[in-house]
Coordinates of C-alpha atoms and ligand atoms in Angstrom, one line a residue:
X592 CA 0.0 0.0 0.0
X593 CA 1.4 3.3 -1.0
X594 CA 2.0 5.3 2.1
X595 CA -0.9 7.8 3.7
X596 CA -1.1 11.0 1.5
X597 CA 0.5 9.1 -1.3
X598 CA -0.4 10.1 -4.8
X599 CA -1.6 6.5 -6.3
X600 CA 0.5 5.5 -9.3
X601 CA -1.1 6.2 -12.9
X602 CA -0.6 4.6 -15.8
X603 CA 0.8 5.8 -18.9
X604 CA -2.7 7.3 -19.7
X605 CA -3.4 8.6 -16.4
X606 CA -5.9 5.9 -14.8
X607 CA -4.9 5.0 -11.1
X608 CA -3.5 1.5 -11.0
X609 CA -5.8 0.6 -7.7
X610 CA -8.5 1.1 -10.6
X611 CA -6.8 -1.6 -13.4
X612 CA -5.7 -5.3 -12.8
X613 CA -1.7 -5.2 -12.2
X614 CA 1.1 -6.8 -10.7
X615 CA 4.3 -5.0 -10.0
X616 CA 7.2 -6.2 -11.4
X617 CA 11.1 -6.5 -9.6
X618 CA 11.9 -3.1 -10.2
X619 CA 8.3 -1.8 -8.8
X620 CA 7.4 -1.1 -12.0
X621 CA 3.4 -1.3 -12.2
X622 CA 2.5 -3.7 -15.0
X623 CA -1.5 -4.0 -16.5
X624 CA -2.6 -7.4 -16.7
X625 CA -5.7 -9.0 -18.5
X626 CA -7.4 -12.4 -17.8
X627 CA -9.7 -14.5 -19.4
X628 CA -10.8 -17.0 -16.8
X629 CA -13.3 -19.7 -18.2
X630 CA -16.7 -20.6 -16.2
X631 CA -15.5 -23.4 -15.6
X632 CA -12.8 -24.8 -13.5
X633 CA -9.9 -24.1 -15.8
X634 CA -7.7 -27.0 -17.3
X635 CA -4.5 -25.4 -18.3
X636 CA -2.9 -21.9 -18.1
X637 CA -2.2 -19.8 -21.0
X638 CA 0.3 -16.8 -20.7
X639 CA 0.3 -14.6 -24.3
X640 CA 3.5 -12.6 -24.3
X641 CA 2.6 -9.5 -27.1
X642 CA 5.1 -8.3 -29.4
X643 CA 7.2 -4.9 -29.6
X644 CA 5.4 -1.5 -30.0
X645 CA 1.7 -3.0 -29.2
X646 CA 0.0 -4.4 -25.9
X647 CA -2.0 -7.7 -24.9
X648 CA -5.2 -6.4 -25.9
X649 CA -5.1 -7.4 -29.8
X650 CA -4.5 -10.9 -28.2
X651 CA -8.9 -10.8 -27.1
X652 CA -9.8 -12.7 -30.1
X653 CA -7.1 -15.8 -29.2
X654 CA -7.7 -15.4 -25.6
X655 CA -11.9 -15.6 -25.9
X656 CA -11.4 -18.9 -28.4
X657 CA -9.0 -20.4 -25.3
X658 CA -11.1 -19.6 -22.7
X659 CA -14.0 -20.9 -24.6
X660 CA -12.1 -24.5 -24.2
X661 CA -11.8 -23.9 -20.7
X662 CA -8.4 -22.5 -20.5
X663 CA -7.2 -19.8 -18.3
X664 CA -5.5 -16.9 -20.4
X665 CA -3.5 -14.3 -18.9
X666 CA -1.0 -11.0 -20.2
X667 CA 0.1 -8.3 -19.0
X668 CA 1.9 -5.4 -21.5
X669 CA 5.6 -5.4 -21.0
X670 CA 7.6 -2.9 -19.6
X671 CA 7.6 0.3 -21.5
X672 CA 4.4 -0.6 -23.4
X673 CA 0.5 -0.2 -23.4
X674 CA -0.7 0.6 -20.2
X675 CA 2.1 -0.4 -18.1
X676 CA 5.0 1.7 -16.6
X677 CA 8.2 2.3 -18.1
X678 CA 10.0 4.4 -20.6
X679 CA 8.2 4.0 -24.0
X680 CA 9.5 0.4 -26.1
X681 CA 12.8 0.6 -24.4
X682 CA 14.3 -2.1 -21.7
X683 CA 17.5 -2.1 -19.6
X684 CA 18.1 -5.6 -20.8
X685 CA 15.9 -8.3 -22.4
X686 CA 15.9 -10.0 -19.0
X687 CA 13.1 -7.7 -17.7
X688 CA 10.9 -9.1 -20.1
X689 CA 11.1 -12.7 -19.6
X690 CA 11.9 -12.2 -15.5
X691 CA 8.3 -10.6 -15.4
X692 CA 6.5 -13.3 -17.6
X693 CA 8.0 -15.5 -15.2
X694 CA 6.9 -13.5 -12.3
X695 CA 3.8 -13.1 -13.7
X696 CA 3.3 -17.3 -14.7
X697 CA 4.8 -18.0 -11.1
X698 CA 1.9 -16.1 -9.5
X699 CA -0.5 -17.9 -11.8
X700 CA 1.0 -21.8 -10.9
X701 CA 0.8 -20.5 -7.1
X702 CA -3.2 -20.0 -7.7
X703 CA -3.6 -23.2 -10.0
X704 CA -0.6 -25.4 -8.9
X705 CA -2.2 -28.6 -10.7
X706 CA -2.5 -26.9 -14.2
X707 CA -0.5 -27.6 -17.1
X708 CA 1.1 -24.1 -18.4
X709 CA 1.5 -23.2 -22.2
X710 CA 2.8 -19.8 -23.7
X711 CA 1.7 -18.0 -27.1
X712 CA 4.4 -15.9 -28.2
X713 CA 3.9 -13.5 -31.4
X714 CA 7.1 -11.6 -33.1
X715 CA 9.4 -9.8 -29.8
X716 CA 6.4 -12.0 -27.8
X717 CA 7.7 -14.9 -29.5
X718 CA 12.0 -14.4 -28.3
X719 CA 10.3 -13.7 -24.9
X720 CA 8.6 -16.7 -24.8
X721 CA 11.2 -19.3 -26.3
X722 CA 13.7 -17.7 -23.7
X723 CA 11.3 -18.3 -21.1
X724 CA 10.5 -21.4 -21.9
X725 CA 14.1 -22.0 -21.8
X726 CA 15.0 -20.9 -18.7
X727 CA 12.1 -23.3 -17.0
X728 CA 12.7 -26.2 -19.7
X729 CA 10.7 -28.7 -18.0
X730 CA 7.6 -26.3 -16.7
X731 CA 5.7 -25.6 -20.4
X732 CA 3.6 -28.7 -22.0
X733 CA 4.1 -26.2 -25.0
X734 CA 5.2 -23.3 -26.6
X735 CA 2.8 -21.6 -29.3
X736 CA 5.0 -19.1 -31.8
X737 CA 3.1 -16.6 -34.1
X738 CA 5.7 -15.4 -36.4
X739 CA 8.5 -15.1 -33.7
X740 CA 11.9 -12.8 -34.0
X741 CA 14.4 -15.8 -34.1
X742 CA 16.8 -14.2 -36.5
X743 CA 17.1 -10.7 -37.6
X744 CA 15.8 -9.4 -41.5
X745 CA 19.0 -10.0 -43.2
X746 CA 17.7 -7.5 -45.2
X747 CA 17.3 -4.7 -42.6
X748 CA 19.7 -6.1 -40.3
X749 CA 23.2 -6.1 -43.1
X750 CA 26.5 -6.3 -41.5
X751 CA 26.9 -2.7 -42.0
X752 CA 23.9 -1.6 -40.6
X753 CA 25.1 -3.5 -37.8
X754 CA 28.1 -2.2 -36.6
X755 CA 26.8 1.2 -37.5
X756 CA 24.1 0.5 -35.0
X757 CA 26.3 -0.9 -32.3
X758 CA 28.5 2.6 -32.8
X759 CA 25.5 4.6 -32.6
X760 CA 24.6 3.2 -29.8
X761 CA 27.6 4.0 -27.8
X762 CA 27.4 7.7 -28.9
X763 CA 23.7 8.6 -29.5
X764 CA 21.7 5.2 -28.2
X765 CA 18.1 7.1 -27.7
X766 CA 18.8 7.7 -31.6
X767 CA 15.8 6.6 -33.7
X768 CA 16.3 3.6 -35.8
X769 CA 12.7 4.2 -38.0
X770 CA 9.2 2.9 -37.0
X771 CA 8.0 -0.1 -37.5
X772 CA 6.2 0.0 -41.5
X773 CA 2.6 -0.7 -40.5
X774 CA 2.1 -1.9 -43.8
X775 CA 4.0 -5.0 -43.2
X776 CA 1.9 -5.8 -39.9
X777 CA -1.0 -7.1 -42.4
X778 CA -2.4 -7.7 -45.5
X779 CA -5.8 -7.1 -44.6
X780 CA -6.6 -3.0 -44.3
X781 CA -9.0 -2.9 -41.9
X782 CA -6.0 -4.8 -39.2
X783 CA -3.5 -1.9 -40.3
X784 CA -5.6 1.2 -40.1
X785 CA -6.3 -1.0 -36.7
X786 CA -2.7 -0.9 -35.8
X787 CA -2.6 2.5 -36.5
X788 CA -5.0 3.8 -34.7
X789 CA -4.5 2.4 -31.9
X790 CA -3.0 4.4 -29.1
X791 CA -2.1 2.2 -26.8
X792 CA 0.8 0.7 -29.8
X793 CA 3.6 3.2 -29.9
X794 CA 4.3 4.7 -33.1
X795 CA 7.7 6.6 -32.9
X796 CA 10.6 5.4 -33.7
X797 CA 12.6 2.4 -32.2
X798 CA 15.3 3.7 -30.7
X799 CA 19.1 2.3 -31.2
X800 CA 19.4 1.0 -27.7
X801 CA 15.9 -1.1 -28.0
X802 CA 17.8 -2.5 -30.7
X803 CA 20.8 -3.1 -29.6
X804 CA 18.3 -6.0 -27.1
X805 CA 17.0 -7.5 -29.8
X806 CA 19.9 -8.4 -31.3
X807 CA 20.9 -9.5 -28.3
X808 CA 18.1 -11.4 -27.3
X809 CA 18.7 -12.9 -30.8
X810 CA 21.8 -14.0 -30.3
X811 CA 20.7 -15.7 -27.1
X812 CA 18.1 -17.2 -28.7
X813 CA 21.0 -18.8 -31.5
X814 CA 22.9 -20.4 -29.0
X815 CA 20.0 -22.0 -27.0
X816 CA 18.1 -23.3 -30.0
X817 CA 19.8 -26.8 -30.0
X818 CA 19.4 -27.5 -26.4
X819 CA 15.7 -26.8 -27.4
X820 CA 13.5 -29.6 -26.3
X821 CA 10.0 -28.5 -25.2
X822 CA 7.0 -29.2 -27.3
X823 CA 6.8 -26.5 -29.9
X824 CA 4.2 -25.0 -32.6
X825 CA 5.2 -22.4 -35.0
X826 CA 3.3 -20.7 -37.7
X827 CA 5.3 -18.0 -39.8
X828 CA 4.2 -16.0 -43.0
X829 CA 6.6 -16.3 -46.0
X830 CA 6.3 -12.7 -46.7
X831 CA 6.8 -11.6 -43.5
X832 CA 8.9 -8.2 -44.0
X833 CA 9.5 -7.9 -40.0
X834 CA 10.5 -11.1 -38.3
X835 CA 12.3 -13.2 -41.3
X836 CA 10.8 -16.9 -41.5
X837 CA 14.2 -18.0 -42.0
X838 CA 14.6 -17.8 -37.8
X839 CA 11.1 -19.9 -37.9
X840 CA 12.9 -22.4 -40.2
X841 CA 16.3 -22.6 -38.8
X842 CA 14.9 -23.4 -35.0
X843 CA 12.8 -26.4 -36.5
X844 CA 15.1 -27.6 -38.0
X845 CA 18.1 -27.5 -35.8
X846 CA 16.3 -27.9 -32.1
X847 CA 16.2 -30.6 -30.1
X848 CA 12.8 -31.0 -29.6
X849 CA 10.9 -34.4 -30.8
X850 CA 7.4 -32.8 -30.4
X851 CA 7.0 -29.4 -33.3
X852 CA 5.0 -28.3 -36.1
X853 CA 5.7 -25.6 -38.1
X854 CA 2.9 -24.1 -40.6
X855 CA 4.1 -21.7 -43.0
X856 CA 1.5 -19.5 -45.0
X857 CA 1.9 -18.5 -48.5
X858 CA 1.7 -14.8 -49.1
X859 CA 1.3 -14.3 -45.1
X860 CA 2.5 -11.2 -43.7
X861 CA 3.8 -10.6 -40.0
X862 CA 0.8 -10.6 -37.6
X863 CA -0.7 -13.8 -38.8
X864 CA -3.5 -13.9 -36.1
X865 CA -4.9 -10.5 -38.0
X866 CA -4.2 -11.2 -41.5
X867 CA -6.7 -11.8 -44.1
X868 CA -9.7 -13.6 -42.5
X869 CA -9.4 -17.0 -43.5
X870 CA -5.7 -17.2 -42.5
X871 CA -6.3 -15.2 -39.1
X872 CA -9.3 -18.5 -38.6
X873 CA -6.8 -21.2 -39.4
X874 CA -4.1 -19.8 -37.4
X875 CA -7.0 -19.6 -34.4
X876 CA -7.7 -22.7 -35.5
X877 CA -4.3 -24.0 -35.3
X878 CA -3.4 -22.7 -32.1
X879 CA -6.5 -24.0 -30.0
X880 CA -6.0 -27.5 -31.5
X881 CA -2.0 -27.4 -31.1
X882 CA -3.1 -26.8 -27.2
X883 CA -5.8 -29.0 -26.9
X884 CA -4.3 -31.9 -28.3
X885 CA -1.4 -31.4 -25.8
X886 CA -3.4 -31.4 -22.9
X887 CA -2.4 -34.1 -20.3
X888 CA -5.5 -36.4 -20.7
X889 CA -6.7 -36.5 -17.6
X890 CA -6.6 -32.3 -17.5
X891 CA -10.4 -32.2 -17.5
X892 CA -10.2 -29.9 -14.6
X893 CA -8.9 -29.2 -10.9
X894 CA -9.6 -32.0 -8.8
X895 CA -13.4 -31.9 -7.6
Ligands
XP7_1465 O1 0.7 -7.2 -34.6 C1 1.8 -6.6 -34.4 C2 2.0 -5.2 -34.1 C3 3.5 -5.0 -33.8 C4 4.1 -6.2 -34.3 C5 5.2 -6.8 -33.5 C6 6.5 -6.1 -33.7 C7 7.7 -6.9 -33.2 O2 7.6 -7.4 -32.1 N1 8.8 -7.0 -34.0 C8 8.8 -6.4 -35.4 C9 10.0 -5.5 -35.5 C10 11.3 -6.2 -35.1 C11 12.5 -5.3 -35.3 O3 13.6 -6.0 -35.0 C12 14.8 -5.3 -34.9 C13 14.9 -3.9 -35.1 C14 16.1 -3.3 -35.0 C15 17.2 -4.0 -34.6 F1 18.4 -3.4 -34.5 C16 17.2 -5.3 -34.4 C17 15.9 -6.0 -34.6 CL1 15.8 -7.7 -34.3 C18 11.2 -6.7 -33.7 C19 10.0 -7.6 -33.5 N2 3.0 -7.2 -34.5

């Protein structure tokens, strides 16, 4: 409890957090949650990790088909995003992200300790949640990856560009490194003018530092890929422009794992869960039957 007198802490848009479902993180940080909690008594957990410059809401279509098979789905918008605290799409290290879904999954297992636990990762979500998944090897019955950053867009990402960046960032790090081109997020217009006008996503430019995380969570996330051995489902568009499907490729084929399926659509963009309507419906489709079918049989529900 803040002490007598204190000014309760806002969030980003000015609403009290007393008023909004939170947790706060390590570094008191104030982080906004969201659950979808079935009728029912619930027979798995479901943590969605969202991906860089948005928040968990765009996640309500997934979570409502979950729940709807009696799952228990939970977010919360990362540090430095959405409605939670922190200085706009930028992180002190990678860490903080995967120490809080972990914080955040930990205080979930402590309410449902009988409950399998699965993670649904998409893009930035999807580094966040193989890293998590890979500091806890043996806690996830699965790991769900909607066009996950694996590998940097050789493209974007050339060996020039590269060490420009990595000077840059020792000289001028809050420097902007260009906004993320909407028109990549989807091929369907109605999901970009979405994106766009949606002011909880951030819109400004990533800046050099952010960066400078994501390669390294990248890097991390080369290294760990053949001691891989979790269940897996990944489903990447081959004309995704932001998160290459070359990463998606690379970890299927060179992890560890005995349990994966990777889907790849044709003429998919990034943000496959809101591209064109029929692919958004198979990859819902694919991602409730992926989970279902990796339920522990007897995970009807909590004992009687
Ligand atoms: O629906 C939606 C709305 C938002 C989007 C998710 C976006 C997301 O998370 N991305 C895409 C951009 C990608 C940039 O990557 C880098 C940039 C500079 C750099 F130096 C090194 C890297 Cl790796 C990181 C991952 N999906």
């Amino acid at each position: 409890m803040p002490e007598p007198g204190a000014a309760p802490r806002r969030s980003p848009q000015g609403v009290p957090y007393t008023d909004l479902p939170h947790i706060v993180n390590a570094d008191g940080l104030h982080l906004f949650c969201r659950y979808w909690e079935p009728a029912g008594p619930p027979r798995a957990l479901v943590f969605i990790a969202h991906g860089a410059a948005e928040h968990c809401g765009p996640y309500d279509e997934i979570a409502q088909r979950l729940k709807e098979l009696s799952l228990l789905v939970f977010a919360h918008d990362h540090v430095g995003h959405g409605q939670s605290e922190g200085d706009r799409v930028n992180v002190k290290d990678f860490q903080v992200y995967i120490r809080d879904s972990l914080q955040h999954i930990d205080l979930m297992k402590s309410r449902h300790p009988d409950l399998p636990v699965f993670i649904v990762g998409h893009s930035m979500g999807g580094a966040i949640a193989i890293l998590t998944a890979c500091e806890r090897p043996g806690d996830f019955a699965g790991v769900v990856l909607i066009a996950p950053l694996v590998q940097m867009n050789p493209e974007s990402a050339t060996p020039f560009k590269v060490f420009m960046a990595k000077l840059l960032n020792h000289m001028v790090p809050s420097l902007s490194m260009g906004s993320i081109d909407s028109k990549w997020i989807s091929r369907d217009k109605r999901q970009v003018e979405a994106y766009d006008t949606d002011e909880l996503n951030y819109h400004s430019g990533l800046r050099i530092s952010f960066g400078m995380q994501l390669m390294a969570a990248v890097d991390r996330i080369e290294r760990e890929i053949p001691s891989i051995s979790w269940p897996f489902l990944l489903l990447h568009g081959d004309t995704d422009k932001l998160c290459d499907i070359r990463g998606s490729r690379m970890m299927y084929e060179n992890s560890s794992s005995t349990d994966k399926k990777i889907k790849i659509y044709e003429g998919g963009y990034h943000a496959l869960h809101h591209d064109l309507p029929d692919v958004a419906e198979s990859v819902l489709k694919e991602v409730t039957t992926w989970i279902t079918e990796h339920l522990p049989a007897t995970a009807s529900s909590e004992p009687q």
